[in-house]
XYZ file of C-alpha atoms in Angstrom:
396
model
C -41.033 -17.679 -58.042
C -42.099 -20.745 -60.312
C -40.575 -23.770 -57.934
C -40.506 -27.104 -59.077
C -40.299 -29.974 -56.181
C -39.256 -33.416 -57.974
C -40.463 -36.335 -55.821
C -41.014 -40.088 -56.865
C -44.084 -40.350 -54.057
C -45.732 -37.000 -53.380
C -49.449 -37.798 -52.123
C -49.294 -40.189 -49.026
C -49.669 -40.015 -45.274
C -47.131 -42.618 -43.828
C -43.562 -40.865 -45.553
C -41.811 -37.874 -43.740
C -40.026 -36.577 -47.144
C -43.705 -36.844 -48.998
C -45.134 -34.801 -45.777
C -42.762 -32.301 -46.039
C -42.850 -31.585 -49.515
C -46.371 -31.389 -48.911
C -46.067 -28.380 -45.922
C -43.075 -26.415 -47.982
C -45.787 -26.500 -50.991
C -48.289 -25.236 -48.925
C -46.417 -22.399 -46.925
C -44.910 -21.181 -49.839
C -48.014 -21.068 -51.869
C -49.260 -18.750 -48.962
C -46.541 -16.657 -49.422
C -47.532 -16.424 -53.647
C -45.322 -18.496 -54.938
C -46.467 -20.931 -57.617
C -45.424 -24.845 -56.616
C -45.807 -27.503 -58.740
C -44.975 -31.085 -58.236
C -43.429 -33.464 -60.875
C -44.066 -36.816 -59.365
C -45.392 -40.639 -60.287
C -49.578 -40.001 -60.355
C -51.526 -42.881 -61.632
C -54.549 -41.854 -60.294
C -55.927 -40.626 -63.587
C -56.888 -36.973 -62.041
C -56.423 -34.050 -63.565
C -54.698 -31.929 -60.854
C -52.787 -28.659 -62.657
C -50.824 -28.652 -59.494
C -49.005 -31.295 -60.785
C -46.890 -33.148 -63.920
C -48.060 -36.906 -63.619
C -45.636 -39.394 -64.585
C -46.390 -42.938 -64.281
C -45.665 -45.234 -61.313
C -43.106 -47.592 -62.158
C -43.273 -51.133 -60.454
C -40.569 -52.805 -59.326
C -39.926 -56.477 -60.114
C -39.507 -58.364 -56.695
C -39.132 -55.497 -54.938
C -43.086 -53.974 -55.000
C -44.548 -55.587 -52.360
C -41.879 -53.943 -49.719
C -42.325 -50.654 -51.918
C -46.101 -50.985 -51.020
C -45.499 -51.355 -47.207
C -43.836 -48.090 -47.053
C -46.475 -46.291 -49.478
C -43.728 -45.002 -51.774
C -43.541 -45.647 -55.798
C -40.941 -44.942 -57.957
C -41.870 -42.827 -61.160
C -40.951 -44.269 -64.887
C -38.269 -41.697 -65.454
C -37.757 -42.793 -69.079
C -39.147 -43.224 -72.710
C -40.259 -40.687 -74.880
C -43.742 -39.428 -72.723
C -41.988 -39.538 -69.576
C -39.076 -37.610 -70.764
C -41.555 -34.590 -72.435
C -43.253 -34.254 -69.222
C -40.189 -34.200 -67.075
C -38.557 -31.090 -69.668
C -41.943 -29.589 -69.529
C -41.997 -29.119 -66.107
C -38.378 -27.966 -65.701
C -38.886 -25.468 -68.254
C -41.596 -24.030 -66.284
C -39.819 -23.507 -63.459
C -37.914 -20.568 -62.204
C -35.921 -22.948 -59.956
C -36.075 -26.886 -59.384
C -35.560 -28.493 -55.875
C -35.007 -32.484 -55.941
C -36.067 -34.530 -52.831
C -34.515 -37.548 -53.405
C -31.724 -39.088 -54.444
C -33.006 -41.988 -56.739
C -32.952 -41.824 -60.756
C -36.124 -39.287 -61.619
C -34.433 -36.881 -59.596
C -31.041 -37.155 -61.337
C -32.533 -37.241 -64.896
C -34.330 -33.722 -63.444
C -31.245 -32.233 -62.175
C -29.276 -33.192 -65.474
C -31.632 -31.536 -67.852
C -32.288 -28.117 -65.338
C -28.077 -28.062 -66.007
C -28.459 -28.708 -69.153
C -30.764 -25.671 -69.803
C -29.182 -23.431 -67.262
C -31.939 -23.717 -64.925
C -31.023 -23.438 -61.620
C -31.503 -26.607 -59.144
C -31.210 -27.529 -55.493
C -31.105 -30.806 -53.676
C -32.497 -32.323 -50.112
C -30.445 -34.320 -48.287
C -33.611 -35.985 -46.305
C -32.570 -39.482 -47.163
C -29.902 -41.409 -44.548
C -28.705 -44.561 -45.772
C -29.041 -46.376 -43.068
C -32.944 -46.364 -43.861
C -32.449 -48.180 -46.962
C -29.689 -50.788 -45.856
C -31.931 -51.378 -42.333
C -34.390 -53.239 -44.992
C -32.063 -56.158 -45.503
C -30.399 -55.810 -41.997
C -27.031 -53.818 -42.905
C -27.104 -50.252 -41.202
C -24.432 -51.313 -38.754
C -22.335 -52.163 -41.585
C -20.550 -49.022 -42.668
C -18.849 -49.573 -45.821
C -21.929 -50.750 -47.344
C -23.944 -47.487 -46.078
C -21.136 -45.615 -47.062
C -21.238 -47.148 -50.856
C -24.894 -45.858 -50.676
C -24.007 -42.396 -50.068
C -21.056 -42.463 -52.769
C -24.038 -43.715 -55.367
C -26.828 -40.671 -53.637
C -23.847 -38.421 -54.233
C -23.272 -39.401 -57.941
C -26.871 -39.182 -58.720
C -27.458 -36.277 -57.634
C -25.680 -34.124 -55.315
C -22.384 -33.589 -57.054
C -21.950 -30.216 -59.096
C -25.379 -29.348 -56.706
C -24.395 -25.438 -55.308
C -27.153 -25.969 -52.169
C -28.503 -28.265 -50.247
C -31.392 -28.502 -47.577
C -30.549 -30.956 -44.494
C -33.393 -30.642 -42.055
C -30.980 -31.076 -39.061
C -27.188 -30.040 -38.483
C -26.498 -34.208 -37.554
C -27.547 -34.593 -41.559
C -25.367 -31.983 -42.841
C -22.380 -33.431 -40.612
C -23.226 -36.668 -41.946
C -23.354 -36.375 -45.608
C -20.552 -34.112 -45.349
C -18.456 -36.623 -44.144
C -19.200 -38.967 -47.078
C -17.988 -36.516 -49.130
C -20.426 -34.070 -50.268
C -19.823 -30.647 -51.208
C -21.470 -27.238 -51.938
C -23.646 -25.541 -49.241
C -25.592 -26.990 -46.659
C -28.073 -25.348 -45.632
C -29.409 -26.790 -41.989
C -33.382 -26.044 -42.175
C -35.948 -27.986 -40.151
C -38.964 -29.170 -41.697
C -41.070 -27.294 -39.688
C -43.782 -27.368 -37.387
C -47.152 -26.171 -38.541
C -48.710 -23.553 -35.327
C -51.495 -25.838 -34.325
C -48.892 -27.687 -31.980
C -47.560 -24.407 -30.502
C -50.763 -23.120 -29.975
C -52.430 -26.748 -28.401
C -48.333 -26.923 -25.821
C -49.809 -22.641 -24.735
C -53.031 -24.138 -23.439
C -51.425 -27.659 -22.079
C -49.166 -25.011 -20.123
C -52.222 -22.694 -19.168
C -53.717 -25.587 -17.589
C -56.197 -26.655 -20.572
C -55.556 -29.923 -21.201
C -58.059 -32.144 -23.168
C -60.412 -33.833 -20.723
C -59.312 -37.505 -20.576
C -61.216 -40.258 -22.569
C -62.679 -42.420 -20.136
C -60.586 -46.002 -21.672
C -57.902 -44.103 -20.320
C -58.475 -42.969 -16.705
C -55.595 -44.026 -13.860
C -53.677 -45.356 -16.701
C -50.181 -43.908 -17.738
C -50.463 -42.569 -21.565
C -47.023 -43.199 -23.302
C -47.341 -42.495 -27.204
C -44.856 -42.755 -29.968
C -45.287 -41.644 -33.174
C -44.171 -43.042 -36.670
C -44.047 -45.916 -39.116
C -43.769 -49.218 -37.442
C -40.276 -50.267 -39.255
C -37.531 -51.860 -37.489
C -35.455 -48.588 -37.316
C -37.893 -46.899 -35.011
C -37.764 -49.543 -32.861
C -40.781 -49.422 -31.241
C -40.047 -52.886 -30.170
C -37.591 -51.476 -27.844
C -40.484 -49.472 -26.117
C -42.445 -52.784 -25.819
C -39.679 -54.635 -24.358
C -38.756 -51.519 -21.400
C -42.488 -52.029 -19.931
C -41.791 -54.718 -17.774
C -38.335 -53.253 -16.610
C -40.878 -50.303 -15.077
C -42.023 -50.055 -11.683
C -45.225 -48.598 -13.627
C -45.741 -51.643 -16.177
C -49.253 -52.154 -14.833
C -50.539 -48.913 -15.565
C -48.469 -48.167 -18.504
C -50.681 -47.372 -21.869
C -48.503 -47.480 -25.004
C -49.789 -46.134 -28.173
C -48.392 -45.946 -31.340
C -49.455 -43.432 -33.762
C -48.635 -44.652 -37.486
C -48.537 -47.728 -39.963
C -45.798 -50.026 -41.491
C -44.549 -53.205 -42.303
C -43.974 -54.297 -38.230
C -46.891 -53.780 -37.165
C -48.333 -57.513 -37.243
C -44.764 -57.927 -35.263
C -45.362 -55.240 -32.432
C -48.979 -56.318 -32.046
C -47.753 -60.399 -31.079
C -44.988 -58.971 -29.441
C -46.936 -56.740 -26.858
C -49.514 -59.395 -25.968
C -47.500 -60.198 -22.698
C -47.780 -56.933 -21.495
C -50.573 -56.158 -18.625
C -51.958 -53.128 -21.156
C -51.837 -54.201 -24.862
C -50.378 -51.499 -27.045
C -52.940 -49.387 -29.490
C -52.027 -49.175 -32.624
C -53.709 -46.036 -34.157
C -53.266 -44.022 -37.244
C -54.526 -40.222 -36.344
C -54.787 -37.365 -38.640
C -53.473 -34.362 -37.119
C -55.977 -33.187 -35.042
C -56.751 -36.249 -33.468
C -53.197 -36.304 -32.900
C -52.917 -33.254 -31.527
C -55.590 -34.611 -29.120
C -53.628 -37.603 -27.934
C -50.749 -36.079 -27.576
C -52.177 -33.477 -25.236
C -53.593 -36.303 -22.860
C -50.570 -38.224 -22.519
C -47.785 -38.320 -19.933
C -44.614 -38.880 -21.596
C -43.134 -38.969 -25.450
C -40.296 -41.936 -26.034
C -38.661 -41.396 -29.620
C -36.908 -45.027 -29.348
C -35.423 -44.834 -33.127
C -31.686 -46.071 -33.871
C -31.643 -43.275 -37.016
C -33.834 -40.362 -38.199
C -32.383 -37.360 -40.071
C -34.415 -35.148 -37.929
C -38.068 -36.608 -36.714
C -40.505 -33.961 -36.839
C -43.089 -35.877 -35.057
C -40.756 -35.390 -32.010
C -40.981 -31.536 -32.378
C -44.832 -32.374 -32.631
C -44.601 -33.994 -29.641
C -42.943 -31.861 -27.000
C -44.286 -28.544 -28.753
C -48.122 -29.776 -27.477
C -46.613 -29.627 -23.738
C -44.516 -33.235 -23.389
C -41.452 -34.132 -22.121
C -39.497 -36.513 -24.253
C -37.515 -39.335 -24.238
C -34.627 -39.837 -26.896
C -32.538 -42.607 -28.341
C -28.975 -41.374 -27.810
C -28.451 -43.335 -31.079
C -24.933 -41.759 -33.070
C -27.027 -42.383 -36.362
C -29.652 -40.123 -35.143
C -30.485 -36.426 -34.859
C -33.078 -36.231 -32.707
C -30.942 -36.591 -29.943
C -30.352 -32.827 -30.248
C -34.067 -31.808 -29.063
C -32.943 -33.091 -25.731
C -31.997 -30.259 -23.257
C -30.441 -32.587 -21.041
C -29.418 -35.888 -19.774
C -32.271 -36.962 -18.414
C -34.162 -37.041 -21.605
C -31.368 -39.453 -23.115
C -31.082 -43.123 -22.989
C -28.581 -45.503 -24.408
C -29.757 -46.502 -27.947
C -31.258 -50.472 -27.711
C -31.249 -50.334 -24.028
C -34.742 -51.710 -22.791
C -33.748 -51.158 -19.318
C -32.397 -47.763 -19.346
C -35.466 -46.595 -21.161
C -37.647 -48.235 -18.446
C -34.988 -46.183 -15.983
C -35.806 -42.907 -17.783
C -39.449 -43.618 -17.929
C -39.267 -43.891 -14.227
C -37.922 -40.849 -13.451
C -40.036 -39.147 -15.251
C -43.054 -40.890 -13.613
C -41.741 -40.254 -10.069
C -40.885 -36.938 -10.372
C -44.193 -34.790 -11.305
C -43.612 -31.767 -10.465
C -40.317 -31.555 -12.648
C -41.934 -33.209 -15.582
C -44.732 -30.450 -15.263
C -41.845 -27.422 -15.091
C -40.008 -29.287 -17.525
C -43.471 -29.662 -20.224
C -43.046 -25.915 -20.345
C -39.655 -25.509 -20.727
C -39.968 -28.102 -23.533
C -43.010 -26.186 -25.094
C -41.293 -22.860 -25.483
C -37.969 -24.194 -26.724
C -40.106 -25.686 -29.784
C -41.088 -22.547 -31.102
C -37.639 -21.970 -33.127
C -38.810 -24.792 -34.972
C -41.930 -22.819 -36.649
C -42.616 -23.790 -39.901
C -42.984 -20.089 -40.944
C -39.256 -19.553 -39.635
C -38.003 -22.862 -41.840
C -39.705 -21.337 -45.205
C -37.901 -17.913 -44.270
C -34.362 -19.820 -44.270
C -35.664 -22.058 -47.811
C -36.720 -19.016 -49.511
C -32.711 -17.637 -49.150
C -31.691 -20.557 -50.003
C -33.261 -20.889 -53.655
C -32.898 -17.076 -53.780
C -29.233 -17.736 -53.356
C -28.738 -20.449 -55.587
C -30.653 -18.287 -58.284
C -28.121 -15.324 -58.079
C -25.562 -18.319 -57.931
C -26.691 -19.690 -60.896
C -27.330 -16.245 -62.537
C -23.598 -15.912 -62.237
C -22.360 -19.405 -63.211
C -24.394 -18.744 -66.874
C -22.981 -15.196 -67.431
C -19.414 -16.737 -67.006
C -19.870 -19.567 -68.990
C -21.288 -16.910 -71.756
């Protein structure tokens, strides 16, 4: 297949939607498909994986677009428009990321030539409204999802939602056609680094961190991911003077976190690692907290608990990564400093159950394969294909 992914910001680090457009481009590559990206690229290269359409740059808005490393693409005027047909025409099937005006101007010309399109419903309102402190308000989150919906997803046959929670959710805002449940994947190097954790090979500890108590969480440092809250349990902790946090990503907060950890007896890191060195940490630490109030699945959680940790969840109702927990005692009450610190603590005083419990943890995160999530996307464009197939011969 010819598969077109339609993405305003494709190449960065720091965005889980840009990441795993990035992995499904890869893995399907692999598998001999050709993937092409139509996406804003003003970096002047010449790269025939992609069509380059120009960044465009929002009036007051930009500097907060910057923070998060995402850019819009100029989705009109006569060049933009030629490149944006040209690429649809090339494909055998289009898949839109992202609910924003590119990818409706995409989807409206791949119906208007018959092509057939999906959708990904990656995006939770709540992300966007948390930026000017309304994601507890829910008309105005659901007003977001009415406009998502009108953009792009209605008259769309199939859509990708990396987590059941997401498909729920947007169904419940009123979103039809098929949803089609699909993690974004793990890539094997974390299954392979949780076998040897297990097997008793764990990385040798760096010396900064000998007798301490490793606690990492990974992601951008926003006020959704609340790794304030992590900050703020330390002291509640019987362990606070041997407590390490570390927190693997970069964002907007993180001048924020840094002040607001200086009164702990261990001063968080603040680290940006690229996956091996990930990897790395991850295999020398104790515990995993995922503190976030929302996430529409958090891969970097799988990461996490496939290298051979047990984690500890938000039980936040705007969030699915509360499903990776296999029981209670991986669960605290969302915004709860104290509870956290509670869960921490058991954790910390019961070794021998953490250690059974790494493994059990390890092994359950193999269902989350990446090779097993392209095997579920490649029925669902196949399906939308013969969908579509059948939509044009009845309209003919």
């Amino acid at each position: 297949m010819k598969i077109l992914f339609v993405i305003d910001t494709y190449y960065t680090n720091n965005n889980g939607t840009s990441i795993s457009a990035q992995r499904f481009a890869s893995e399907l590559r692999k598998r001999g498909h050709e993937v092409r990206i139509l996406t804003a690229n003003d970096s002047g290269e010449n790269d025939e994986n992609l069509f380059s359409l120009r960044h465009f740059h929002m009036p007051i808005f930009q500097p907060l677009m910057n923070k998060h490393n995402f850019n819009f693409a100029k989705f009109w005027g006569k060049e933009s428009l030629e490149v944006i047909h040209a690429a649809i025409e090339w494909a055998d099937i289009v898949h839109n990321f992202l609910p924003f005006p590119l990818e409706a101007v995409a989807k409206r010309y791949a119906e208007k030539i018959g092509k057939p399109n999906t959708a990904a419903a990656h995006l939770q309102a709540e992300s966007l409204t948390a930026n000017i402190g309304l994601h507890r308000v829910a008309w105005v989150n659901h007003l977001f999802y009415k406009i998502f919906r009108k953009l792009l997803f209605d008259g769309v046959r199939h859509v990708h939602c990396p987590s059941q929670f997401m498909a729920d959710e947007v169904k419940s805002h009123g979103f039809t056609g098929k949803m089609h449940p699909i993690s974004n994947g793990i890539q094997p190097v974390f299954i392979e680094a949780g076998k040897r954790h297990i097997a008793g090979h764990r990385t040798e500890t760096y010396d900064e961190y000998k007798g301490k108590i490793l606690i990492m969480m990974v992601g951008r440092l926003t006020r959704e991911k609340q790794q304030a809250l992590i900050i703020k349990a330390v002291p509640y902790s019987k362990y606070a003077d041997r407590i390490q946090l570390i927190f693997a990503g970069r964002g907007p907060m993180q001048n924020s976190y840094e002040k607001l950890g200086q009164t702990l007896p261990l001063k968080p890191q603040f680290v940006y690692l690229k996956r091996d060195a990930l990897i790395e940490m991850l295999s020398q630490s104790d515990l995993y907290v995922h503190a976030a109030d929302m996430e529409s699945e958090a891969i970097s959680c799988i990461e996490a608990f496939a290298t051979g940790l047990v984690p500890v969840i938000a039980n936040s109702p705007l969030s699915a990564t509360k499903q990776f927990a296999l029981d209670e005692r991986s669960l605290f009450k969302a915004g709860d400093a104290q509870a956290l610190a509670r869960a921490i603590d058991y954790w910390l005083d019961n070794t021998e159950e953490r250690l059974r419990m790494e493994e059990v943890y390890a092994a359950s995160a193999e269902k989350y394969s990446i090779d097993h999530s392209i095997d579920l996307f490649e029925e669902m464009l196949k399906e939308e294909i013969e969908d579509n197939e059948k939509a044009q011969q009845h309209i003919l």
